[in-house]
CSV table of C-alpha atoms in Angstrom, one decimal:
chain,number,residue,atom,x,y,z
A,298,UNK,CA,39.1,57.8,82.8
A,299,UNK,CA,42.5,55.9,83.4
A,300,UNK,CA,45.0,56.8,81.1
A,301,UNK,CA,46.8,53.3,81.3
A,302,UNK,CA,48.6,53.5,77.9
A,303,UNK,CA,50.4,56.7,75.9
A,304,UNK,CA,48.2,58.6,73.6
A,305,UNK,CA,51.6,59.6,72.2
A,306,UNK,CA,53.2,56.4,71.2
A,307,UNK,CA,50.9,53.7,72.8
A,308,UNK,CA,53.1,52.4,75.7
A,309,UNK,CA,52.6,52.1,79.0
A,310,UNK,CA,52.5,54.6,81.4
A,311,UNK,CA,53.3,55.1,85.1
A,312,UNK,CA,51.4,57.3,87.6
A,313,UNK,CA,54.1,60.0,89.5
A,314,UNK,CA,55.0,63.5,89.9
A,315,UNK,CA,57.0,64.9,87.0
A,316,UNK,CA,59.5,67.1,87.2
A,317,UNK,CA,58.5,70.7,88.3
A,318,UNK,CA,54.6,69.4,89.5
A,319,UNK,CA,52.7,68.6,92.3
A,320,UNK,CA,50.1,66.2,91.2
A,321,UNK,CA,49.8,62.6,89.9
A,322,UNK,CA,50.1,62.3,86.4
A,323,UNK,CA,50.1,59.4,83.9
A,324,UNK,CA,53.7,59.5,82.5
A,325,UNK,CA,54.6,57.2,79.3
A,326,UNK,CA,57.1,55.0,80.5
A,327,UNK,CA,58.5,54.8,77.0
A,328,UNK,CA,58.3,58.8,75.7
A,329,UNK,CA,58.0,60.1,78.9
A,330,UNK,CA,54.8,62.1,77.5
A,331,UNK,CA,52.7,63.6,80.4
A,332,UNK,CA,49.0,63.4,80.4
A,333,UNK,CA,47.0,66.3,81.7
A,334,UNK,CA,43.8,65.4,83.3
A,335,UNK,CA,41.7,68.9,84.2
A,336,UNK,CA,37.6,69.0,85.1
A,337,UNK,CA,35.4,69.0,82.5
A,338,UNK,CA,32.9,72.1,82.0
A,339,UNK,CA,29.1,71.7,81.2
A,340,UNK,CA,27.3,74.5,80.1
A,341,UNK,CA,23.7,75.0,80.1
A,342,UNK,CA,20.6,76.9,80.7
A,343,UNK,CA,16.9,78.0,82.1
A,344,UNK,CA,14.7,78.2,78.9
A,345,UNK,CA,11.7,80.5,80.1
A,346,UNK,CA,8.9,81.7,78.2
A,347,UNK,CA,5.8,83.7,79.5
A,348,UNK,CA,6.8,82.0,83.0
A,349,UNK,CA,7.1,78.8,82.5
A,350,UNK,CA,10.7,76.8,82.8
A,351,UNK,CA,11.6,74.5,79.9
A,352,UNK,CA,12.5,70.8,81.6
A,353,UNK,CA,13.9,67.7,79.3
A,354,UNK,CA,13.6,64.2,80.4
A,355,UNK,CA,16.6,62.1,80.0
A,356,UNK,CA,16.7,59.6,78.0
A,357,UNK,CA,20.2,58.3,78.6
A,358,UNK,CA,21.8,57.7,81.5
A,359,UNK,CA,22.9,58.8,84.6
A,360,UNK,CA,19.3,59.7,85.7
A,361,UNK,CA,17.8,58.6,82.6
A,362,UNK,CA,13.9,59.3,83.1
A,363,UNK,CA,14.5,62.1,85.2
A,364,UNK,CA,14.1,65.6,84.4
A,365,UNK,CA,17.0,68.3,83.9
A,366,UNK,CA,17.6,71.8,82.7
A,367,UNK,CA,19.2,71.5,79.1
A,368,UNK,CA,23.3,71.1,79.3
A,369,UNK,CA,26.1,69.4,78.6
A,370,UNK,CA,29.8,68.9,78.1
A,371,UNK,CA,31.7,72.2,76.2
A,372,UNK,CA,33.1,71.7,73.1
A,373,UNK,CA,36.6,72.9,71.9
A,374,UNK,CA,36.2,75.8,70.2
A,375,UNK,CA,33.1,76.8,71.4
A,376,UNK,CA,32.6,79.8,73.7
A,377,UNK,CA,30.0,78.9,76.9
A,378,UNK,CA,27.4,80.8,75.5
A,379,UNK,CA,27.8,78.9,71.9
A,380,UNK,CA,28.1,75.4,73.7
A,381,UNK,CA,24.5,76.4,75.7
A,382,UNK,CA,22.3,76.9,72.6
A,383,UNK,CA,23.9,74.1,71.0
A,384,UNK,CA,22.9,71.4,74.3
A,385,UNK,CA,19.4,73.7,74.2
A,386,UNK,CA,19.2,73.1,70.8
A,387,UNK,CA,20.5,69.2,70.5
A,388,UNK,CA,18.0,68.1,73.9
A,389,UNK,CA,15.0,69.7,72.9
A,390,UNK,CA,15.2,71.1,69.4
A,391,UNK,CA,14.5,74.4,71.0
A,392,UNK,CA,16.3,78.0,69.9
A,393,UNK,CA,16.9,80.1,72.9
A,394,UNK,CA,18.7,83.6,73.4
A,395,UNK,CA,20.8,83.9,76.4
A,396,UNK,CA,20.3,87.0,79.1
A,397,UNK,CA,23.2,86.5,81.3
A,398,UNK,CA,25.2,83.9,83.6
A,399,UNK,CA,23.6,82.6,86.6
A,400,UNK,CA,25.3,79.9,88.5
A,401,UNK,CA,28.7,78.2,88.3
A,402,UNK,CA,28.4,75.2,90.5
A,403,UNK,CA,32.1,73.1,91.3
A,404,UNK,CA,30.9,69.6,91.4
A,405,UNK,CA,34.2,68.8,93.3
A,406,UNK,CA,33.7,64.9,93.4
A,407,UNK,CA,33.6,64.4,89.8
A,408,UNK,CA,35.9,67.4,88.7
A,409,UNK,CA,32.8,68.9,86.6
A,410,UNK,CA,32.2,72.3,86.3
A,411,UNK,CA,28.4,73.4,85.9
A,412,UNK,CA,28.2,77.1,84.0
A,413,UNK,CA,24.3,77.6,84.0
A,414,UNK,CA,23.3,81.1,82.5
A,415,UNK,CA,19.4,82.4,82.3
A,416,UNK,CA,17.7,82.2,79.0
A,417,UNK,CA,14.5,83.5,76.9
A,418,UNK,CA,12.9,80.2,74.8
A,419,UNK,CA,12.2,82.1,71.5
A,420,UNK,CA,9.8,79.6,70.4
A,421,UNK,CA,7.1,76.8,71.3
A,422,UNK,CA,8.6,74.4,68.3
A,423,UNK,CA,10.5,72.1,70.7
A,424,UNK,CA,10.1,68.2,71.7
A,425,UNK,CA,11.5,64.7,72.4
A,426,UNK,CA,15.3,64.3,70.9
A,427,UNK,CA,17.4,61.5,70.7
A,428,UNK,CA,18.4,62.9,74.1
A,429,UNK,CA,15.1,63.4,75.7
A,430,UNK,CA,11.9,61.6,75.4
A,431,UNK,CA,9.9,64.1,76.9
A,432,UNK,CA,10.1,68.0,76.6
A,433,UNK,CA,7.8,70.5,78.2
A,434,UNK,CA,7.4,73.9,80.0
A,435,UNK,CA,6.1,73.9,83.9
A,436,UNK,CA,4.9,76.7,86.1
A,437,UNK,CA,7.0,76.8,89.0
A,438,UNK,CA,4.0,74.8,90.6
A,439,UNK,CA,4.2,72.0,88.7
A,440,UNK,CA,7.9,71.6,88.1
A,441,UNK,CA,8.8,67.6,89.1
A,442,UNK,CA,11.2,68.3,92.2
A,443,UNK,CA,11.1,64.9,93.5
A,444,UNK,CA,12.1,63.6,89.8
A,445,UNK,CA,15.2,66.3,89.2
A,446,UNK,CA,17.8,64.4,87.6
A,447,UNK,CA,20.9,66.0,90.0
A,448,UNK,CA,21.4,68.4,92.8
A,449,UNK,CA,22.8,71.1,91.0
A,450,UNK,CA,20.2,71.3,88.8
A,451,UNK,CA,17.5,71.4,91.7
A,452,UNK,CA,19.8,74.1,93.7
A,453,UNK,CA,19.7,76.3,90.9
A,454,UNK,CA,16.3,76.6,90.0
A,455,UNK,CA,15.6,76.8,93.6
A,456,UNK,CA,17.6,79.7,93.2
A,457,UNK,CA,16.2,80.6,90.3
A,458,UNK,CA,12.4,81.0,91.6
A,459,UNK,CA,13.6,82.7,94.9
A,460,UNK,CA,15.5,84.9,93.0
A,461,UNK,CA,12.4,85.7,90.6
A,462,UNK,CA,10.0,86.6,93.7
A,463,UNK,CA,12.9,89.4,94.7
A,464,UNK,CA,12.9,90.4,91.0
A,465,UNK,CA,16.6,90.3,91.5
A,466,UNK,CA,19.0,87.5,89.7
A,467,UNK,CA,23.2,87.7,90.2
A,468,UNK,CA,25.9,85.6,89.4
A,469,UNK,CA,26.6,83.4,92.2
A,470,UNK,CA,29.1,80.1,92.4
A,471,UNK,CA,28.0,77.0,95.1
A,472,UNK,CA,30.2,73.8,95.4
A,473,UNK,CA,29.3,70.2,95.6
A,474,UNK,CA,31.6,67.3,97.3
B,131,UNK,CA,47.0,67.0,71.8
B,132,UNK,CA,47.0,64.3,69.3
B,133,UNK,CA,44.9,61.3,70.5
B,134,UNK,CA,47.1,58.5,68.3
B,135,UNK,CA,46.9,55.9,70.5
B,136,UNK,CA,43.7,54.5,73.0
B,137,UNK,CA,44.7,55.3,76.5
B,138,UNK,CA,42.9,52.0,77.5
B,139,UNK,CA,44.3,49.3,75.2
B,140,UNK,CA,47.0,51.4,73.8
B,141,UNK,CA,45.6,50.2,69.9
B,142,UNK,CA,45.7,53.1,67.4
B,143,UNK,CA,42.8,55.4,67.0
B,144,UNK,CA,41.1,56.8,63.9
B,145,UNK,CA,39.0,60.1,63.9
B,146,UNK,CA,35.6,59.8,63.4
B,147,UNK,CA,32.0,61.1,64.1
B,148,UNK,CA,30.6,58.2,66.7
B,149,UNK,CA,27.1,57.3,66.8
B,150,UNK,CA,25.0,59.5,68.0
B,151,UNK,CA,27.4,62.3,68.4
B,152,UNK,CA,28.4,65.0,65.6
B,153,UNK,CA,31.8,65.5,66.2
B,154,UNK,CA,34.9,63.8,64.8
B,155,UNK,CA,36.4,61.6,67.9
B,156,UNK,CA,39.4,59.8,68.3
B,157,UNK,CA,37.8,56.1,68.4
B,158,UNK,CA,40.1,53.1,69.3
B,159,UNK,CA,39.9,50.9,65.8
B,160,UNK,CA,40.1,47.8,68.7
B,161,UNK,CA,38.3,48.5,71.7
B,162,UNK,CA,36.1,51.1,70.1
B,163,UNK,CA,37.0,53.2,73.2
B,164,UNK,CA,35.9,57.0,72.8
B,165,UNK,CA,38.7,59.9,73.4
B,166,UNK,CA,37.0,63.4,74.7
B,167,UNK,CA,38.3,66.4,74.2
B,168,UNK,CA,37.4,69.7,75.7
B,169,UNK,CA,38.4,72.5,77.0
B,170,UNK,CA,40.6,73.7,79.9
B,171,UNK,CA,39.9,76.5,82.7
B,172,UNK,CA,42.6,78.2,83.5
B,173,UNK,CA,42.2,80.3,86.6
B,174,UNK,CA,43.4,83.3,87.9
B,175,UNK,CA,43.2,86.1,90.5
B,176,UNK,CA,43.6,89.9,90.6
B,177,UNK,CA,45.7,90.5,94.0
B,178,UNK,CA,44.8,94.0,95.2
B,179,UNK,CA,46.6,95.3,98.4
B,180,UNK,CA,46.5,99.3,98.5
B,181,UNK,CA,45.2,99.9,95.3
B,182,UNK,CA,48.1,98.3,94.2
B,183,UNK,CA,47.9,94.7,91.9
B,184,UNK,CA,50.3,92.0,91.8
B,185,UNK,CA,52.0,90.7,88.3
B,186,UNK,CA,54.2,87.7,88.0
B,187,UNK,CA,57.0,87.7,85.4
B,188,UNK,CA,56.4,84.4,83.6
B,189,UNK,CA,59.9,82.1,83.8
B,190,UNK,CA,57.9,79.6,81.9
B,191,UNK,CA,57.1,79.5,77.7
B,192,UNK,CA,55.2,80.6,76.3
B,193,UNK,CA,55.6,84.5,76.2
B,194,UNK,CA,58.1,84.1,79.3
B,195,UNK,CA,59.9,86.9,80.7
B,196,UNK,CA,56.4,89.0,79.7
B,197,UNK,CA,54.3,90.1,83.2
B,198,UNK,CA,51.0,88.1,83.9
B,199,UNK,CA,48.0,88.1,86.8
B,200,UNK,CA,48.4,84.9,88.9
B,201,UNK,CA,46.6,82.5,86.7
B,202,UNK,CA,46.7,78.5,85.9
B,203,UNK,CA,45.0,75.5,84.7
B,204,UNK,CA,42.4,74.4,87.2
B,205,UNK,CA,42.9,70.8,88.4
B,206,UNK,CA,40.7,67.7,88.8
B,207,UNK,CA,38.6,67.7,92.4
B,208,UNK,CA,39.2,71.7,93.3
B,209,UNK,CA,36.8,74.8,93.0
B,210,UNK,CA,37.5,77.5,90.6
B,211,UNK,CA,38.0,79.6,94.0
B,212,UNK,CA,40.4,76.9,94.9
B,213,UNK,CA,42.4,77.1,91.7
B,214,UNK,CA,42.4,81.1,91.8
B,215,UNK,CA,44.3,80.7,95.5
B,216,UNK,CA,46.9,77.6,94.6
B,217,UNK,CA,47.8,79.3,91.4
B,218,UNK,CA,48.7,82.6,93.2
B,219,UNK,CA,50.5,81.0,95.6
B,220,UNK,CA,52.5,78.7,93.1
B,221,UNK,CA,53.5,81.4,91.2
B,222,UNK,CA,53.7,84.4,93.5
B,223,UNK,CA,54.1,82.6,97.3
B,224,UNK,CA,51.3,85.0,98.2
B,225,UNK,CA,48.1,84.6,99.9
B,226,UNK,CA,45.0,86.0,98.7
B,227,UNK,CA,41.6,85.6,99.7
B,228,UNK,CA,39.2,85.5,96.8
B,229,UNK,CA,36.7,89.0,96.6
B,230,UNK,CA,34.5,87.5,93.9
B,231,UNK,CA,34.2,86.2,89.8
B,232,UNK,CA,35.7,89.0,87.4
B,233,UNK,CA,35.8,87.9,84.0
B,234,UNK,CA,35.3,84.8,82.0
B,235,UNK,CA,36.9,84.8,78.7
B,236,UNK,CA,36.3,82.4,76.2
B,237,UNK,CA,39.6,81.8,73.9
B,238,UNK,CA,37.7,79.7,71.6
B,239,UNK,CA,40.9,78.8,69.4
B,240,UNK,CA,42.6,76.8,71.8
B,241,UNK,CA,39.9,75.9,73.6
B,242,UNK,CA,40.5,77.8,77.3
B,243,UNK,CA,37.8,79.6,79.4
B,244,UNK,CA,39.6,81.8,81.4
B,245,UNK,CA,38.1,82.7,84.9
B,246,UNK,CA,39.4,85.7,86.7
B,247,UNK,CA,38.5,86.5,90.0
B,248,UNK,CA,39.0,89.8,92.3
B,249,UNK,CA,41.4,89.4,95.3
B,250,UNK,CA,42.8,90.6,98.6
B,251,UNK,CA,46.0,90.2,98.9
B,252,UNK,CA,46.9,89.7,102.2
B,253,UNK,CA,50.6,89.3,102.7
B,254,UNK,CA,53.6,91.7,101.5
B,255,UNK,CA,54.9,88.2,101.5
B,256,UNK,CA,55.8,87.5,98.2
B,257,UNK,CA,58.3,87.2,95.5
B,258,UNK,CA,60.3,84.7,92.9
B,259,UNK,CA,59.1,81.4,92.1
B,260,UNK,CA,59.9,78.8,90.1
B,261,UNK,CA,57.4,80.0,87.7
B,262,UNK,CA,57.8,83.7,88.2
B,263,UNK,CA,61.2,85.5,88.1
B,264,UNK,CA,60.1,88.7,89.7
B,265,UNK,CA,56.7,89.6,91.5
B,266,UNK,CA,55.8,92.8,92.1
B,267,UNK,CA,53.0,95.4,93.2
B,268,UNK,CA,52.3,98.2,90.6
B,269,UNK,CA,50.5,101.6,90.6
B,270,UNK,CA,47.9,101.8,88.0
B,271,UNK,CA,50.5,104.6,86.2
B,272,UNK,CA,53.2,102.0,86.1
B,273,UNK,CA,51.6,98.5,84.9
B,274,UNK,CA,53.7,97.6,81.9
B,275,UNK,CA,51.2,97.6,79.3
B,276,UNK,CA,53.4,97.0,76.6
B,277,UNK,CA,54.8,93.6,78.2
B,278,UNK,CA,51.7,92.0,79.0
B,279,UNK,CA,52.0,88.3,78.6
B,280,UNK,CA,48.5,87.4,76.9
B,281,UNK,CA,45.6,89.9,75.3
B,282,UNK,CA,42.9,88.2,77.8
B,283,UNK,CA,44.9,89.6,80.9
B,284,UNK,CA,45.5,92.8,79.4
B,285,UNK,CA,41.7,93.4,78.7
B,286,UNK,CA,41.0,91.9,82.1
B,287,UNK,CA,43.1,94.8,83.5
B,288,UNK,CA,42.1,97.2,81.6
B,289,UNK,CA,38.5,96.4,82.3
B,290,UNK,CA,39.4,96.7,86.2
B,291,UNK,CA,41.0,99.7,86.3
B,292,UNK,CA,38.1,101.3,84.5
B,293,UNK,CA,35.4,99.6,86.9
B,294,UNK,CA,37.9,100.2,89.7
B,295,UNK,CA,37.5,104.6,88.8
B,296,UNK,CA,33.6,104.1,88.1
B,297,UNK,CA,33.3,101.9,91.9
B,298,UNK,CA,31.3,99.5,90.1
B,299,UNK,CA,32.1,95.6,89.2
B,300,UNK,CA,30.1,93.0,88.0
B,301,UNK,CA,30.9,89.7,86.2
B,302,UNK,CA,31.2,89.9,82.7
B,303,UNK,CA,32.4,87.7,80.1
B,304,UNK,CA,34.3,88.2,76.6
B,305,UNK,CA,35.8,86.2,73.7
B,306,UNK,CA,38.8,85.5,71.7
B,307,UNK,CA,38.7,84.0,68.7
């Protein structure tokens, strides 16, 4: 987002280097306040029950009508595991426990920060949401890959059902520019 | 930070819960812009060079002239692995190369996820920044526990050194609140 006028004071501001700093930044012209912009985290998960991965489809865009992993944006004061159930929760009305982390992917073109941990769905009471207008649990046979709403999401259960043949799941980071 | 002003039209904002949403925003009162916040990374490295780690005596507030791992806010359109290196080199003129993911620590009141990484450091090349007043390699015996800068990188070392005698490490993750 362009930060064209102070949040501050409401003037305008100026893109340069301040004082001390390497980067860009929007600088009010008037109060000389400096405006931080830093990549955004979205925090998520891989519901599973008896086998089966829980998928949303999206109702609102990008991708809407595509399928996804439950996640979204962080919320201040929120930890990562907090901000998971609570996306689980909001896109398919689903409670989950969390088991561990399982992929932090650096989506370097949009300065996101994907933070995707494993998870155990603790119940079949889940469905459409304002966010989803379809919710449901596929066998790894049957999960939609051609209709995957973005790459990191695909990557990582890729991941996900290679690492479940070995019976072995670690941390791991991946980037994408 | 305060959000008074839209950073679009530059029109004051009032705080309130937009539609479909459930948290209190800063919404512009004239364009009906939206203002989100949420949290920062900020991170960091361990520099290890003969058993020996790397601190930085912060020459910046808050809790300067205190001792600190390598550690910053990570920027738009760079990897957390990225981050890790600049930082180290920003504040310590050092080069590291990144082992793998430590800690992540949620500081859930003011909204921070520290990520901490292992490093190499690969340089005896170091020393004063404008960031750091003194870096400097210490023995396990002489880190200065009692002037440790923040409570997330005094855990973070304390949790190493105890992995570090057991010769096991694995990603973990722990809150402040």
């Amino acid at each position: 987002m362009e930060i064209k006028y102070c949040v501050a004071c409401g003037a305008l501001t100026e893109l340069r280097i301040p004082e001390d700093d390497d980067h860009n930044r929007a600088v009010c012209k008037k109060c000389g306040e400096i405006h931080y912009q830093n990549p955004k985290m979205v925090v998520g998960c891989i519901p599973e029950l008896d086998g089966q991965i829980l998928l949303c489809k999206r109702n609102i865009e990008p991708q809407k009508g595509l399928w996804t992993l439950p996640a979204g944006y962080l919320e201040c004061n929120e930890t990562v595991v907090e901000g998971a159930i609570r996306e689980t929760k909001e896109e398919t009305r689903a409670d989950v426990e969390i088991i561990a982390p399982y992929r932090l992917c650096n989506i370097v073109f949009v300065s996101q920060i994907y933070f995707i941990f494993r998870a155990k769905l603790l119940t079949r009471d889940f469905g459409p949401t304002t966010e989803s207008t379809d919710v449901r649990l596929f066998d790894e046979k049957d999960i939609p890959w051609d209709n995957i709403a973005f790459i990191v999401i695909k990557k990582t259960l890729q991941d996900f059902f290679e690492d479940r043949k070995k019976g072995a799941f670690s941390f791991e980071t991946f980037d994408l520019r």
